[in-house]
Short mmCIF file of C-alpha atoms in Angstrom, two decimals:
data_model
loop_
_atom_site.label_atom_id
_atom_site.label_comp_id
_atom_site.label_asym_id
_atom_site.label_seq_id
_atom_site.Cartn_x
_atom_site.Cartn_y
_atom_site.Cartn_z
CA UNK S 1 11.75 16.40 3.59
CA UNK S 2 11.05 12.69 3.86
CA UNK S 3 13.93 10.43 4.80
CA UNK S 4 12.66 7.79 2.40
CA UNK S 5 10.91 9.02 -0.71
CA UNK S 6 7.81 7.33 -2.05
CA UNK S 7 7.60 5.65 -5.43
CA UNK S 8 5.79 7.74 -7.99
CA UNK S 9 3.79 6.53 -10.98
CA UNK S 10 4.22 5.05 -13.42
CA UNK S 11 4.93 1.92 -11.40
CA UNK S 12 6.56 -1.23 -12.74
CA UNK S 13 3.85 -3.81 -13.53
CA UNK S 14 4.72 -6.06 -10.54
CA UNK S 15 4.73 -3.09 -8.16
CA UNK S 16 1.44 -1.73 -9.56
CA UNK S 17 -0.19 -5.15 -9.18
CA UNK S 18 0.94 -5.47 -5.56
CA UNK S 19 -0.14 -1.93 -4.65
CA UNK S 20 -3.56 -2.60 -6.20
CA UNK S 21 -4.07 -5.50 -3.78
CA UNK S 22 -3.56 -3.14 -0.83
CA UNK S 23 -6.09 -0.48 -1.80
CA UNK S 24 -9.85 -0.37 -2.37
CA UNK S 25 -10.75 -0.68 -6.05
CA UNK S 26 -10.18 2.54 -7.95
CA UNK S 27 -8.18 4.25 -5.20
CA UNK S 28 -4.58 5.31 -5.78
CA UNK S 29 -2.02 3.85 -3.36
CA UNK S 30 -1.33 5.96 -0.29
CA UNK S 31 2.16 7.30 0.36
CA UNK S 32 2.90 4.78 3.11
CA UNK S 33 2.30 1.87 0.77
CA UNK S 34 4.29 3.57 -2.02
CA UNK S 35 7.18 3.81 0.44
CA UNK S 36 6.83 0.12 1.31
CA UNK S 37 6.90 -0.67 -2.42
CA UNK S 38 10.59 0.23 -2.54
CA UNK S 39 11.00 -3.26 -1.03
CA UNK S 40 8.57 -5.49 -2.94
CA UNK S 41 8.92 -8.57 -0.67
CA UNK S 42 8.01 -6.40 2.35
CA UNK S 43 5.12 -4.90 0.38
CA UNK S 44 3.83 -8.37 -0.36
CA UNK S 45 4.03 -9.26 3.33
CA UNK S 46 2.19 -6.04 4.29
CA UNK S 47 -0.66 -6.39 1.77
CA UNK S 48 -3.03 -8.17 4.17
CA UNK S 49 -2.42 -5.47 6.76
CA UNK S 50 -3.17 -2.79 4.17
CA UNK S 51 -6.47 -4.41 3.22
CA UNK S 52 -7.40 -4.65 6.91
CA UNK S 53 -6.47 -1.05 7.74
CA UNK S 54 -8.41 0.34 4.78
CA UNK S 55 -11.26 -2.16 4.87
CA UNK S 56 -14.75 -1.70 6.18
CA UNK S 57 -14.35 -4.25 9.00
CA UNK S 58 -12.14 -1.82 10.92
CA UNK S 59 -14.68 1.01 10.70
CA UNK S 60 -17.76 -0.91 11.80
CA UNK S 61 -19.14 0.09 15.20
#
């Protein structure tokens, strides 16, 4: 059992918009980001990190 549960859809519009900035287009938000979303200011701060971690620049040889 997780100590902190993740948010589940449907998300509030502001939360959905922020989660969408952290994921590739068309991909649902991963559990880690849905856990962050319990604290929207932290989620906003982490969005650049999310785009980096899931972006193609990290996987290039």
